[in-house]
Short mmCIF file of C-alpha atoms in Angstrom, two decimals:
data_model
loop_
_atom_site.label_atom_id
_atom_site.label_comp_id
_atom_site.label_asym_id
_atom_site.label_seq_id
_atom_site.Cartn_x
_atom_site.Cartn_y
_atom_site.Cartn_z
CA MET G 30 229.02 153.16 193.49
CA GLN G 31 227.01 152.80 190.76
CA LYS G 32 223.25 152.55 193.01
CA LEU G 33 224.14 155.93 193.99
CA ILE G 34 224.54 156.73 190.48
CA TRP G 35 221.62 155.23 188.94
CA THR G 36 219.88 157.46 192.39
CA CYS G 37 220.76 160.82 191.06
CA ALA G 38 220.07 159.30 187.29
CA VAL G 39 216.74 159.13 188.04
CA ALA G 40 216.00 161.18 190.97
CA SER G 41 217.38 163.99 188.08
CA CYS G 42 215.02 162.47 185.62
CA LEU G 43 211.86 162.96 187.78
CA THR G 44 213.20 166.63 188.44
CA VAL G 45 213.23 167.32 184.49
CA LEU G 46 209.93 165.60 183.86
CA SER G 47 208.10 167.57 186.88
CA ALA G 48 209.47 170.54 185.32
CA HIS G 49 208.00 169.98 181.36
CA ALA G 50 204.65 169.16 183.21
CA GLN G 51 205.06 171.80 185.00
CA MET G 52 205.47 173.98 182.20
CA ASN G 53 203.55 172.54 179.91
CA PRO G 54 200.44 171.51 181.24
CA PRO G 55 197.70 169.47 179.30
CA PRO G 56 194.86 171.18 178.30
CA ALA G 57 192.15 169.57 180.63
CA ALA G 58 190.16 172.78 180.22
CA THR G 59 189.33 172.13 176.35
CA VAL G 60 189.31 167.94 177.68
CA ASP G 61 187.11 168.45 180.79
CA LEU G 62 184.28 171.41 179.12
CA ALA G 63 184.03 168.96 175.23
CA ILE G 64 182.75 165.63 178.01
CA ALA G 65 180.84 167.88 180.77
CA GLU G 66 179.11 169.16 177.19
CA LEU G 67 179.04 165.48 176.06
CA LYS G 68 177.11 163.92 179.60
CA ALA G 69 174.71 167.06 179.87
CA GLY G 70 173.40 166.57 176.10
CA ARG G 71 173.43 162.38 177.02
CA ASP G 72 171.82 163.70 180.44
CA LYS G 73 169.34 166.03 178.38
CA ILE G 74 168.69 162.85 175.48
CA ALA G 75 168.14 160.30 178.15
CA ALA G 76 165.22 162.80 180.06
CA ASP G 77 163.61 162.82 176.65
CA TYR G 78 163.24 159.64 175.82
CA LYS G 79 162.13 158.82 179.34
CA ALA G 80 159.31 162.03 178.71
CA ASP G 81 158.68 160.66 175.54
CA ARG G 82 158.02 157.19 176.34
CA ALA G 83 156.11 157.30 179.43
CA ALA G 84 154.07 159.13 177.19
CA CYS G 85 153.57 156.80 175.00
CA ASP G 86 152.79 154.32 178.11
CA ALA G 87 148.59 156.10 177.76
CA MET G 88 147.81 154.76 174.41
CA LYS G 89 146.83 151.24 172.80
CA ASP G 90 147.43 148.92 170.03
CA ASN G 91 149.50 150.50 167.17
CA ALA G 92 149.29 153.50 168.20
CA LYS G 93 151.80 153.06 171.15
CA ASP G 94 153.96 151.23 168.25
CA VAL G 95 154.44 153.28 166.79
CA CYS G 96 154.83 156.14 169.87
CA VAL G 97 157.40 153.70 171.12
CA GLU G 98 159.19 154.37 167.50
CA GLU G 99 159.61 157.62 167.15
CA ALA G 100 161.14 158.32 170.80
CA LYS G 101 163.98 155.52 169.72
CA GLY G 102 164.05 157.30 166.55
CA LYS G 103 164.08 160.60 168.42
CA GLU G 104 166.55 159.66 170.74
CA LYS G 105 168.54 157.81 167.55
CA ILE G 106 168.86 161.40 165.42
CA ALA G 107 169.80 163.35 169.02
CA LYS G 108 172.48 160.45 169.56
CA ALA G 109 173.61 161.16 166.19
CA GLU G 110 173.26 165.43 166.52
CA LEU G 111 175.17 165.36 169.47
CA ASP G 112 178.35 163.10 167.83
CA GLN G 113 177.95 166.05 164.89
CA LYS G 114 178.19 168.88 167.50
CA LEU G 115 180.86 168.20 169.22
CA LYS G 116 183.09 166.54 165.97
CA PRO G 117 182.22 167.66 162.87
CA SER G 118 182.89 165.96 160.19
CA ASP G 119 181.74 164.80 157.08
CA GLY G 120 181.85 160.75 158.74
CA ASN G 121 178.98 162.13 161.06
CA ALA G 122 177.54 163.42 159.13
CA ARG G 123 176.13 160.82 157.33
CA LYS G 124 175.84 158.84 160.67
CA VAL G 125 172.55 161.88 161.25
CA ALA G 126 171.23 161.17 157.97
CA GLN G 127 171.88 157.61 158.20
CA ALA G 128 170.51 157.83 161.70
CA LYS G 129 167.13 159.92 159.72
CA VAL G 130 167.15 157.36 157.03
CA ASP G 131 166.63 154.43 159.54
CA VAL G 132 163.99 156.17 161.54
CA ALA G 133 161.79 157.31 159.25
CA TYR G 134 161.88 153.83 157.86
CA SER G 135 161.17 151.83 161.17
CA ILE G 136 158.59 154.35 161.20
CA ALA G 137 156.78 154.14 158.36
CA LYS G 138 157.28 150.74 158.84
CA GLU G 139 155.13 150.44 162.20
CA LYS G 140 152.46 152.67 160.63
CA CYS G 141 151.87 150.13 157.80
CA ASP G 142 151.14 147.37 160.31
CA ASP G 143 147.38 148.99 160.91
CA GLN G 144 146.17 148.25 157.09
CA LYS G 145 145.97 145.37 155.58
CA GLY G 146 145.49 143.44 152.82
CA ASP G 147 147.02 145.08 149.23
CA ALA G 148 147.19 148.97 150.64
CA LYS G 149 149.29 147.73 153.50
CA SER G 150 151.98 145.99 150.73
CA ALA G 151 151.53 149.44 148.63
CA CYS G 152 152.79 150.83 152.19
CA MET G 153 155.55 149.08 152.86
CA LYS G 154 156.45 149.76 148.79
CA GLN G 155 156.45 153.30 149.20
CA ALA G 156 158.62 153.11 152.46
CA LYS G 157 161.07 150.65 150.89
CA ALA G 158 160.65 153.16 148.34
CA ASP G 159 161.62 156.00 150.82
CA GLU G 160 164.58 154.13 152.52
CA GLU G 161 166.89 153.13 149.09
CA LYS G 162 166.07 157.08 148.25
CA GLY G 163 167.65 158.11 151.55
CA LYS G 164 170.53 155.49 151.30
CA ALA G 165 170.86 156.76 147.43
CA GLU G 166 171.39 160.49 148.70
CA ILE G 167 174.41 159.63 151.77
CA LYS G 168 176.31 156.90 148.79
CA ALA G 169 176.34 160.74 147.29
CA MET G 170 177.64 162.22 150.15
CA LYS G 171 180.83 160.44 150.26
CA LYS G 172 181.30 161.41 146.77
#
C-alpha cells in the first residue's frame, strides 16, 4: 500500500513539474542569441588573427617580431572588446583598457629591439613610462 502511495506521489510531482515547465519556458532564445554572437565574434577574431599572422610570414628579423606582436595584440584587444560588448561592465571596460596598455607596451618593447645603446635604453624607458601612465589611468577608473 505504501509503495502505491509513493508511486502516485511521484507521478503527481512529475505532472506538476511538467506543467510548470510548459507554462514557464526558460529564456533560451536570448541565451542562444548571446552564445551565437559570442561564437561568431570569436570566429571572426580567430580568422583576423590568422590573416594578420600570415602577413607576417613574408617579413624577416625584428620587423617580423613586431608584426607578430601587433597581430597578437590586436587579437587580445578584440577579445576584451567582445566581452565588453556582450557583457558591459566597469570590470570589462578596465580589462579592455588593460589589454590596450599591455599591447602597446609589448609592441614598443619589440620596436626598441631595433635600436642599440643609449637609444635603446631611452626607448625602453619611454615604453615603461607610457605603460605606467596607462596603468595609473586604469587605476583611476576603479574610483
